[in-house]
């Protein structure tokens, strides 16, 4: 069975600090996808990134960066120079690709989320 | 940018009543999903839908739940006889079904069963 562990329940930082959110996953599949979503206080789920299991390249997007390491089954997320608007719950999620119809059927397994609070 | 739209944003119902949660997925998407998040907990997969049929469902998605795509645009989740424990945020999502395509979530419907 798939499992996603976000060991950090809550993190509190001061604005401009860098912060890394940890994500460790378990799966028996060789083909899978990893995601990060942001859930601000308003409640919606905002897609941040998707990475497939064959692509271990790290990625940087503005202040966000992701470190995917298959050897340790980790997909960590770093926010550089954090801002108050980054305050949210961040979810890591894992999906095998498939389903009865194959293709891009996303049955996501989410972690429990990390509540990030950025204080001014 | 196209969005997944959910209505209503908040629904209050009494235990035992039927509710229908509505979603309009992104128009060229082929796969549709419902997820649930009980307050303060993680998001859980309920069901996926493709080619007018359920492609996968979780243990949560029992006989009380059903999904339908009644026309070319709407995707609905029906709960036949609501229970207190059905109170949660329900998210609809859709994806194009092509390789390397992301999964887009709607803003959610908060269901409160009293």
Coordinates of N, CA and C in Angstrom, one line a residue:
Chain A
X1 N 0.8 -1.2 0.0 CA 0.0 0.0 0.0 C 0.9 1.3 0.0
X2 N 0.4 2.3 -0.6 CA 1.1 3.5 -0.7 C 1.0 4.3 0.6
X3 N 2.0 5.0 1.0 CA 2.0 5.8 2.2 C 2.9 7.1 2.0
X4 N 2.4 8.2 2.5 CA 3.1 9.4 2.5 C 3.2 9.9 3.9
X5 N 4.5 10.2 4.3 CA 4.7 10.7 5.7 C 5.3 12.1 5.7
X6 N 4.6 13.0 6.3 CA 5.1 14.3 6.6 C 5.3 14.4 8.1
X7 N 6.5 14.2 8.5 CA 6.8 14.1 9.9 C 6.6 15.4 10.7
X8 N 6.7 16.5 10.0 CA 6.6 17.8 10.6 C 5.1 18.2 10.6
X9 N 4.5 18.3 11.8 CA 3.1 18.7 11.9 C 3.0 20.2 11.7
X10 N 3.8 20.9 12.4 CA 3.8 22.4 12.4 C 5.2 22.9 12.4
X11 N 5.4 24.0 11.6 CA 6.6 24.7 11.6 C 6.3 26.2 11.7
X12 N 7.1 26.9 12.5 CA 6.9 28.3 12.6 C 8.2 29.0 12.3
X13 N 8.3 29.9 11.4 CA 9.5 30.7 11.1 C 9.2 32.2 11.1
X14 N 10.3 32.9 11.0 CA 10.2 34.3 10.9 C 10.4 34.7 9.4
X15 N 9.7 35.7 9.0 CA 9.8 36.1 7.6 C 11.3 36.2 7.2
X16 N 11.5 35.8 6.0 CA 12.8 35.8 5.3 C 13.7 34.6 5.6
X17 N 13.2 33.8 6.6 CA 14.0 32.6 6.8 C 13.7 31.6 5.7
X18 N 14.6 30.7 5.5 CA 14.4 29.6 4.6 C 13.7 28.4 5.4
X19 N 12.9 27.7 4.8 CA 12.2 26.6 5.5 C 12.1 25.4 4.5
X20 N 12.4 24.2 5.0 CA 12.2 23.0 4.2 C 11.2 22.1 4.9
X21 N 10.3 21.6 4.0 CA 9.2 20.7 4.4 C 9.5 19.3 3.9
X22 N 9.5 18.4 4.8 CA 9.9 17.0 4.5 C 8.8 16.2 4.0
X23 N 9.1 15.3 3.1 CA 8.1 14.3 2.6 C 8.8 13.0 2.3
X24 N 8.3 11.9 2.9 CA 8.9 10.6 2.6 C 7.7 9.7 2.2
X25 N 8.0 8.9 1.2 CA 6.9 8.1 0.6 C 7.2 6.6 0.5
X26 N 6.2 5.8 0.4 CA 6.4 4.4 0.2 C 5.5 3.9 -0.9
X27 N 6.0 3.2 -1.8 CA 5.2 2.6 -2.9 C 6.0 1.4 -3.4
X28 N 5.2 0.5 -3.9 CA 5.8 -0.7 -4.6 C 5.9 -0.5 -6.1
X29 N 5.2 0.6 -6.6 CA 5.2 0.9 -8.0 C 6.5 1.4 -8.5
X30 N 6.8 1.1 -9.7 CA 8.0 1.7 -10.3 C 7.7 3.0 -11.1
X31 N 6.4 3.1 -11.4 CA 6.0 4.4 -12.1 C 5.0 5.0 -11.1
X32 N 5.3 6.2 -10.7 CA 4.5 7.0 -9.8 C 4.7 8.5 -10.0
X33 N 3.8 9.2 -9.3 CA 3.9 10.7 -9.4 C 3.9 11.3 -8.0
X34 N 4.6 12.3 -7.8 CA 4.7 13.0 -6.5 C 4.2 14.4 -6.7
X35 N 3.5 14.9 -5.7 CA 2.9 16.3 -5.8 C 3.1 17.0 -4.5
X36 N 3.1 18.3 -4.7 CA 2.9 19.2 -3.5 C 1.8 20.1 -3.8
X37 N 0.9 20.3 -2.8 CA -0.2 21.2 -2.8 C -0.1 22.1 -1.6
X38 N -0.6 23.3 -1.8 CA -0.7 24.3 -0.8 C -2.2 24.5 -0.4
X39 N -2.5 24.6 0.9 CA -3.9 24.9 1.3 C -3.9 26.1 2.2
X40 N -4.1 27.2 1.6 CA -4.2 28.4 2.5 C -5.4 28.4 3.4
X41 N -5.5 29.4 4.3 CA -6.6 29.4 5.3 C -8.0 29.4 4.6
X42 N -8.1 29.9 3.4 CA -9.3 29.9 2.6 C -9.8 28.5 2.2
X43 N -8.9 27.5 2.3 CA -9.3 26.1 2.1 C -9.1 25.5 0.8
X44 N -8.8 26.2 -0.3 CA -8.7 25.6 -1.6 C -7.3 24.8 -1.6
X45 N -7.2 23.9 -2.6 CA -6.0 23.2 -2.8 C -5.3 23.8 -4.0
X46 N -4.1 24.3 -3.8 CA -3.4 24.9 -4.9 C -2.2 24.0 -5.3
X47 N -2.2 23.7 -6.6 CA -1.2 22.8 -7.2 C 0.1 23.6 -7.2
X48 N 1.2 22.9 -6.7 CA 2.5 23.6 -6.8 C 3.4 22.9 -7.8
X49 N 3.5 21.5 -7.7 CA 4.4 20.8 -8.5 C 4.0 19.3 -8.7
X50 N 4.3 18.8 -9.8 CA 4.2 17.3 -10.0 C 5.5 16.8 -10.6
X51 N 5.9 15.7 -10.1 CA 7.1 15.1 -10.5 C 6.9 13.6 -10.7
X52 N 7.4 13.0 -11.9 CA 7.2 11.6 -12.1 C 8.5 10.9 -11.6
X53 N 8.3 9.6 -11.4 CA 9.4 8.8 -10.8 C 10.6 8.6 -11.6
X54 N 10.5 9.0 -12.9 CA 11.7 8.8 -13.7 C 12.5 10.1 -13.8
X55 N 12.0 11.1 -13.2 CA 12.7 12.5 -13.3 C 13.2 12.9 -12.0
X56 N 14.4 12.6 -11.7 CA 15.0 13.0 -10.4 C 15.7 14.4 -10.4
X57 N 15.5 15.1 -11.4 CA 16.1 16.4 -11.4 C 15.4 17.3 -10.4
X58 N 16.2 18.1 -9.7 CA 15.6 19.0 -8.8 C 15.1 20.2 -9.6
X59 N 14.2 20.9 -9.0 CA 13.5 22.0 -9.7 C 13.4 23.2 -8.8
X60 N 13.6 24.3 -9.5 CA 13.5 25.6 -8.8 C 12.4 26.4 -9.5
X61 N 11.5 27.0 -8.8 CA 10.6 28.0 -9.4 C 10.4 29.2 -8.4
X62 N 11.1 30.2 -8.8 CA 11.1 31.4 -7.9 C 11.7 31.1 -6.6
X63 N 10.9 31.3 -5.5 CA 11.4 31.0 -4.2 C 11.2 29.6 -3.7
X64 N 10.6 28.8 -4.6 CA 10.3 27.4 -4.3 C 11.4 26.5 -4.9
X65 N 11.8 25.5 -4.2 CA 12.6 24.4 -4.9 C 12.2 23.1 -4.3
X66 N 12.5 22.1 -5.1 CA 12.1 20.7 -4.7 C 13.3 19.8 -4.9
X67 N 13.5 18.9 -3.9 CA 14.6 18.0 -4.0 C 14.0 16.5 -3.9
X68 N 14.1 15.9 -5.1 CA 13.6 14.5 -5.2 C 14.7 13.5 -5.1
X69 N 14.7 12.6 -4.2 CA 15.7 11.6 -4.1 C 15.1 10.3 -3.9
X70 N 15.2 9.5 -5.0 CA 14.6 8.2 -5.1 C 15.3 7.3 -4.1
X71 N 16.6 7.4 -3.9 CA 17.3 6.5 -3.0 C 16.8 6.6 -1.6
X72 N 16.3 7.7 -1.2 CA 15.8 7.8 0.2 C 14.2 8.0 0.2
X73 N 13.6 7.8 -1.0 CA 12.2 8.0 -1.1 C 11.7 9.3 -0.5
X74 N 12.4 10.4 -0.9 CA 12.0 11.7 -0.3 C 11.8 12.7 -1.4
X75 N 10.9 13.6 -1.1 CA 10.6 14.7 -2.1 C 10.3 15.9 -1.2
X76 N 11.4 16.6 -0.9 CA 11.4 17.7 0.1 C 11.2 19.0 -0.7
X77 N 10.6 19.9 0.0 CA 10.1 21.2 -0.5 C 10.8 22.4 0.3
X78 N 11.5 23.2 -0.4 CA 12.1 24.4 0.3 C 11.5 25.7 -0.2
X79 N 11.2 26.5 0.8 CA 10.8 27.9 0.5 C 11.9 28.8 0.9
X80 N 12.5 29.6 0.0 CA 13.6 30.5 0.3 C 13.0 31.9 0.6
X81 N 13.6 32.5 1.6 CA 13.1 33.9 2.0 C 11.6 33.9 2.2
X82 N 11.1 33.1 3.2 CA 9.7 33.0 3.4 C 9.0 34.3 3.6
X83 N 7.7 34.3 3.2 CA 6.9 35.5 3.4 C 5.6 35.1 4.1
X84 N 5.0 36.1 4.7 CA 3.8 35.8 5.5 C 2.7 35.1 4.6
X85 N 2.7 35.5 3.4 CA 1.7 34.8 2.5 C 1.9 33.4 2.2
X86 N 3.1 32.9 2.6 CA 3.4 31.5 2.5 C 2.7 30.6 3.6
X87 N 2.2 31.3 4.6 CA 1.5 30.6 5.7 C 0.3 29.8 5.1
X88 N 0.4 28.5 5.4 CA -0.6 27.6 4.8 C -0.3 26.2 5.3
X89 N -1.2 25.2 5.0 CA -0.9 23.8 5.2 C -0.4 23.3 3.8
X90 N 0.7 22.6 3.9 CA 1.3 22.1 2.7 C 1.2 20.5 2.7
X91 N 0.7 20.0 1.6 CA 0.5 18.6 1.5 C 1.4 18.0 0.4
X92 N 2.0 16.9 0.7 CA 2.7 16.1 -0.2 C 1.8 14.9 -0.6
X93 N 1.8 14.5 -1.8 CA 0.9 13.5 -2.3 C 1.6 12.6 -3.3
X94 N 1.1 11.3 -3.3 CA 1.7 10.3 -4.2 C 0.6 9.6 -5.0
X95 N 0.9 9.4 -6.2 CA -0.1 8.7 -7.1 C 0.6 7.6 -7.9
X96 N 0.0 6.5 -7.9 CA 0.3 5.5 -9.0 C -0.4 5.9 -10.2
X97 N 0.1 5.5 -11.3 CA -0.6 5.8 -12.6 C -1.4 4.5 -13.0
X98 N -2.6 4.7 -13.2 CA -3.4 3.5 -13.6 C -4.8 3.6 -13.4
X99 N -5.4 2.7 -12.6 CA -6.8 2.6 -12.6 C -7.3 1.7 -13.6
X100 N -8.6 1.4 -13.6 CA -9.1 0.4 -14.6 C -8.9 0.9 -16.0
X101 N -8.9 2.1 -16.2 CA -8.8 2.6 -17.6 C -7.4 3.0 -17.9
X102 N -6.4 2.8 -17.0 CA -5.0 3.2 -17.3 C -4.9 4.7 -17.5
X103 N -4.0 5.1 -18.3 CA -3.8 6.5 -18.6 C -3.4 7.3 -17.4
X104 N -3.9 8.5 -17.3 CA -3.5 9.4 -16.2 C -4.6 9.4 -15.1
X105 N -4.9 8.3 -14.5 CA -5.9 8.3 -13.5 C -5.2 8.5 -12.1
X106 N -5.5 9.6 -11.5 CA -4.8 10.0 -10.3 C -5.5 9.7 -9.0
X107 N -5.2 8.5 -8.5 CA -5.7 8.2 -7.1 C -4.6 8.7 -6.2
X108 N -4.7 9.8 -5.6 CA -3.7 10.4 -4.8 C -3.8 9.9 -3.4
X109 N -2.6 9.6 -2.8 CA -2.5 9.4 -1.4 C -1.8 10.6 -0.8
X110 N -2.5 11.3 0.1 CA -1.9 12.5 0.7 C -1.2 12.2 2.0
X111 N -0.2 13.0 2.3 CA 0.3 13.0 3.7 C -0.7 13.9 4.6
X112 N -0.3 13.9 5.9 CA -1.2 14.6 6.8 C -1.0 16.1 6.8
X113 N 0.0 16.6 6.0 CA 0.2 18.0 5.9 C 1.1 18.6 7.0
X114 N 1.7 19.7 6.6 CA 2.5 20.5 7.5 C 2.0 21.9 7.5
X115 N 1.6 22.3 8.7 CA 1.1 23.7 8.9 C 2.4 24.6 9.0
X116 N 2.5 25.5 8.0 CA 3.6 26.4 8.1 C 3.1 27.8 8.5
X117 N 3.6 28.4 9.5 CA 3.3 29.7 9.9 C 4.5 30.6 9.7
X118 N 4.4 31.7 9.0 CA 5.5 32.6 8.8 C 5.1 33.9 9.5
X119 N 5.8 34.2 10.5 CA 5.5 35.4 11.3 C 6.3 36.6 10.8
X120 N 5.7 37.8 10.9 CA 6.4 39.0 10.4 C 7.5 39.4 11.3
Chain B
X1 N -6.9 31.5 -16.7 CA -6.6 30.0 -16.7 C -7.9 29.3 -16.3
X2 N -8.3 28.2 -17.1 CA -9.5 27.5 -16.7 C -9.5 27.0 -15.3
X3 N -10.7 26.9 -14.7 CA -10.8 26.4 -13.3 C -11.8 25.3 -13.2
X4 N -11.6 24.5 -12.1 CA -12.7 23.6 -11.7 C -13.6 24.4 -10.8
X5 N -14.9 24.4 -11.0 CA -15.8 25.2 -10.2 C -16.7 24.3 -9.4
X6 N -16.9 24.6 -8.2 CA -17.8 23.8 -7.3 C -18.8 24.6 -6.7
X7 N -20.0 24.1 -6.6 CA -21.1 24.8 -6.0 C -21.9 23.8 -5.1
X8 N -22.5 24.2 -4.0 CA -22.3 25.5 -3.3 C -20.9 25.5 -2.6
X9 N -20.5 26.6 -2.1 CA -19.3 26.6 -1.3 C -19.5 26.0 0.1
X10 N -20.7 26.2 0.6 CA -21.0 25.6 1.9 C -22.4 25.1 1.9
X11 N -22.6 23.9 2.3 CA -24.0 23.4 2.4 C -24.2 22.8 3.8
X12 N -25.3 23.1 4.4 CA -25.7 22.6 5.7 C -27.0 21.7 5.5
X13 N -26.9 20.5 6.0 CA -28.1 19.6 5.9 C -28.3 18.8 7.1
X14 N -29.5 18.3 7.2 CA -29.8 17.5 8.4 C -29.5 16.0 8.2
X15 N -29.1 15.4 9.2 CA -28.8 13.9 9.1 C -30.0 13.2 8.4
X16 N -29.6 12.3 7.5 CA -30.6 11.5 6.8 C -31.1 12.1 5.5
X17 N -30.8 13.4 5.3 CA -31.1 14.0 4.0 C -30.2 13.7 2.9
X18 N -30.7 13.8 1.7 CA -29.8 13.6 0.5 C -29.2 14.9 0.2
X19 N -27.9 14.9 -0.3 CA -27.3 16.1 -0.8 C -26.6 15.8 -2.1
X20 N -26.6 16.8 -2.9 CA -25.9 16.7 -4.2 C -24.9 17.8 -4.3
X21 N -23.6 17.4 -4.4 CA -22.6 18.4 -4.6 C -22.2 18.5 -6.1
X22 N -22.1 19.7 -6.5 CA -21.9 19.9 -8.0 C -20.5 20.4 -8.3
X23 N -20.1 20.0 -9.5 CA -18.8 20.4 -10.0 C -18.8 20.6 -11.5
X24 N -18.1 21.6 -12.0 CA -17.9 21.8 -13.4 C -16.4 21.7 -13.6
X25 N -16.0 20.5 -14.2 CA -14.6 20.3 -14.4 C -14.1 21.2 -15.6
X26 N -12.8 21.3 -15.8 CA -12.3 22.0 -16.9 C -12.7 21.3 -18.2
X27 N -13.1 22.1 -19.2 CA -13.9 21.6 -20.3 C -13.2 20.5 -21.1
X28 N -11.9 20.5 -21.3 CA -11.3 19.5 -22.2 C -10.7 18.3 -21.4
X29 N -11.1 18.3 -20.1 CA -10.5 17.2 -19.3 C -11.4 15.9 -19.4
X30 N -10.7 14.8 -19.2 CA -11.4 13.5 -19.4 C -11.6 12.7 -18.1
X31 N -10.8 13.0 -17.1 CA -10.8 12.3 -15.8 C -11.4 13.2 -14.7
X32 N -12.3 12.7 -13.9 CA -12.9 13.5 -12.9 C -12.8 12.7 -11.6
X33 N -12.7 13.5 -10.5 CA -12.5 12.9 -9.2 C -13.2 13.6 -8.1
X34 N -13.5 12.9 -7.0 CA -13.9 13.5 -5.8 C -13.0 13.0 -4.7
X35 N -12.6 14.0 -3.9 CA -11.8 13.8 -2.7 C -12.5 14.4 -1.5
X36 N -12.1 14.0 -0.3 CA -12.8 14.5 0.9 C -11.7 14.8 2.0
X37 N -12.0 15.9 2.7 CA -11.1 16.3 3.8 C -11.9 16.6 5.0
X38 N -11.9 15.6 6.0 CA -12.5 15.9 7.3 C -11.7 17.0 8.0
X39 N -12.3 17.9 8.7 CA -11.7 19.1 9.3 C -10.4 18.7 10.0
X40 N -9.3 19.3 9.6 CA -8.0 19.1 10.3 C -7.3 17.9 9.9
X41 N -7.9 17.1 9.0 CA -7.2 15.9 8.6 C -6.7 15.9 7.2
X42 N -6.2 14.8 6.7 CA -5.7 14.8 5.4 C -6.7 14.6 4.3
X43 N -6.4 14.9 3.1 CA -7.3 14.7 2.0 C -7.3 13.3 1.6
X44 N -8.5 12.8 1.3 CA -8.7 11.3 1.0 C -9.4 11.1 -0.3
X45 N -8.9 10.2 -1.1 CA -9.5 9.9 -2.4 C -10.9 9.2 -2.2
X46 N -11.8 9.6 -2.9 CA -13.1 8.9 -2.9 C -13.4 8.1 -4.1
X47 N -13.3 8.8 -5.3 CA -13.7 8.1 -6.5 C -13.1 8.8 -7.7
X48 N -12.8 8.0 -8.8 CA -12.4 8.6 -10.1 C -13.4 8.1 -11.1
X49 N -13.5 8.9 -12.2 CA -14.6 8.7 -13.2 C -14.0 9.0 -14.5
X50 N -14.2 8.0 -15.4 CA -13.7 8.2 -16.8 C -14.6 7.5 -17.8
X51 N -14.8 8.2 -18.9 CA -15.6 7.6 -20.0 C -17.0 7.1 -19.4
X52 N -17.6 8.0 -18.6 CA -18.9 7.8 -18.1 C -19.1 6.6 -17.1
X53 N -18.0 6.2 -16.5 CA -18.1 5.2 -15.5 C -17.0 5.4 -14.4
X54 N -17.3 4.8 -13.3 CA -16.3 4.8 -12.2 C -15.1 4.0 -12.6
X55 N -13.9 4.6 -12.5 CA -12.7 3.8 -12.8 C -12.1 3.3 -11.6
X56 N -12.2 3.9 -10.4 CA -11.7 3.4 -9.2 C -12.4 4.1 -8.0
X57 N -12.6 3.4 -6.9 CA -13.2 4.0 -5.8 C -12.6 3.5 -4.5
X58 N -12.7 4.2 -3.4 CA -12.0 3.9 -2.2 C -13.1 3.2 -1.3
X59 N -12.6 2.7 -0.2 CA -13.5 2.0 0.8 C -14.5 3.0 1.4
X60 N -14.1 4.3 1.4 CA -15.1 5.3 1.9 C -16.3 5.4 1.0
X61 N -16.1 5.2 -0.2 CA -17.2 5.3 -1.2 C -18.1 4.1 -1.2
X62 N -19.0 4.1 -0.3 CA -19.9 3.0 -0.1 C -21.2 3.3 -0.9
X63 N -22.2 2.4 -0.6 CA -23.5 2.5 -1.4 C -24.2 3.8 -1.1
X64 N -23.8 4.6 -0.1 CA -24.5 5.8 0.1 C -24.0 6.9 -0.9
X65 N -22.9 6.7 -1.5 CA -22.4 7.6 -2.5 C -22.6 7.2 -3.9
X66 N -22.8 8.2 -4.7 CA -22.9 7.9 -6.2 C -22.4 9.2 -6.9
X67 N -21.9 8.9 -8.1 CA -21.4 10.0 -9.0 C -22.1 9.9 -10.3
X68 N -22.2 11.1 -10.9 CA -22.9 11.1 -12.2 C -22.4 12.3 -13.0
X69 N -22.4 12.1 -14.3 CA -22.1 13.2 -15.2 C -23.3 13.4 -16.1
X70 N -24.3 14.1 -15.6 CA -25.6 14.2 -16.2 C -25.6 14.8 -17.6
X71 N -24.7 15.7 -17.9 CA -24.6 16.4 -19.2 C -23.1 16.5 -19.5
X72 N -22.9 17.3 -20.5 CA -21.5 17.4 -20.9 C -20.6 18.2 -20.0
X73 N -21.2 18.9 -19.0 CA -20.3 19.8 -18.2 C -20.3 19.5 -16.7
X74 N -21.4 19.0 -16.2 CA -21.5 18.9 -14.7 C -21.0 17.5 -14.3
X75 N -20.5 17.4 -13.1 CA -20.1 16.2 -12.5 C -20.5 16.3 -11.0
X76 N -21.4 15.3 -10.6 CA -22.0 15.5 -9.3 C -21.7 14.3 -8.4
X77 N -21.7 14.6 -7.1 CA -21.5 13.6 -6.0 C -22.8 13.7 -5.2
X78 N -23.5 12.5 -5.1 CA -24.7 12.4 -4.3 C -24.4 11.6 -3.1
X79 N -24.9 12.1 -1.9 CA -24.9 11.3 -0.7 C -26.3 11.1 -0.4
X80 N -26.7 9.8 -0.3 CA -28.1 9.5 -0.2 C -28.8 9.8 1.1
X81 N -28.1 9.4 2.1 CA -28.7 9.7 3.5 C -27.5 10.1 4.4
X82 N -27.4 11.4 4.5 CA -26.2 11.9 5.2 C -26.1 11.5 6.7
X83 N -24.8 11.3 7.1 CA -24.6 11.0 8.5 C -23.7 12.1 9.0
X84 N -23.6 12.2 10.3 CA -22.8 13.3 10.9 C -21.4 13.2 10.5
X85 N -20.9 12.0 10.3 CA -19.5 11.8 9.9 C -19.2 12.1 8.5
X86 N -20.2 12.5 7.7 CA -20.0 12.9 6.3 C -19.6 14.4 6.3
X87 N -19.7 15.1 7.4 CA -19.3 16.5 7.5 C -17.8 16.6 7.1
X88 N -17.5 17.4 6.1 CA -16.2 17.4 5.5 C -16.1 18.5 4.4
X89 N -14.9 18.7 4.0 CA -14.8 19.5 2.7 C -14.7 18.5 1.6
X90 N -15.4 18.7 0.6 CA -15.4 17.8 -0.6 C -14.8 18.5 -1.8
X91 N -13.8 18.0 -2.3 CA -13.1 18.6 -3.4 C -13.3 17.8 -4.7
X92 N -13.7 18.5 -5.7 CA -13.7 17.9 -7.1 C -12.4 18.2 -7.8
X93 N -12.0 17.3 -8.7 CA -10.8 17.6 -9.4 C -10.9 17.0 -10.8
X94 N -10.1 17.5 -11.7 CA -10.1 16.9 -13.1 C -8.7 16.9 -13.7
X95 N -8.5 16.1 -14.6 CA -7.2 16.1 -15.3 C -7.5 15.8 -16.8
X96 N -6.6 16.2 -17.7 CA -6.8 16.0 -19.1 C -6.6 14.5 -19.5
X97 N -5.8 13.8 -18.8 CA -5.6 12.4 -19.1 C -4.4 12.2 -20.0
X98 N -3.7 13.3 -20.4 CA -2.5 13.1 -21.2 C -1.3 13.0 -20.3
X99 N -0.2 12.4 -20.8 CA 1.0 12.2 -20.1 C 1.5 13.6 -19.6
X100 N 1.9 13.5 -18.3 CA 2.5 14.7 -17.7 C 1.5 15.8 -17.4
X101 N 0.3 15.4 -17.3 CA -0.7 16.5 -17.0 C -1.0 16.6 -15.6
X102 N -1.2 17.8 -15.1 CA -1.5 18.0 -13.6 C -2.9 17.7 -13.3
X103 N -3.2 17.6 -12.0 CA -4.5 17.4 -11.5 C -5.0 18.7 -10.8
X104 N -6.1 19.2 -11.3 CA -6.6 20.5 -10.9 C -7.8 20.3 -9.9
X105 N -7.7 20.9 -8.8 CA -8.8 20.9 -7.8 C -9.7 22.1 -7.8
X106 N -11.0 21.9 -7.5 CA -11.8 23.0 -7.3 C -11.6 23.6 -5.9
X107 N -12.4 24.6 -5.5 CA -12.2 25.3 -4.2 C -12.9 24.5 -3.1
X108 N -13.6 23.5 -3.4 CA -14.3 22.7 -2.4 C -15.6 23.1 -2.0
X109 N -16.4 22.2 -1.5 CA -17.7 22.4 -0.9 C -17.6 21.9 0.6
X110 N -17.9 22.9 1.5 CA -17.9 22.4 2.9 C -19.3 21.9 3.2
X111 N -19.4 20.7 3.6 CA -20.7 20.0 3.9 C -20.7 19.9 5.4
X112 N -21.8 20.4 6.0 CA -22.0 20.3 7.4 C -23.3 19.6 7.7
X113 N -23.2 18.4 8.3 CA -24.4 17.6 8.6 C -24.7 17.8 10.1
X114 N -26.0 18.2 10.4 CA -26.4 18.5 11.8 C -27.4 17.5 12.3

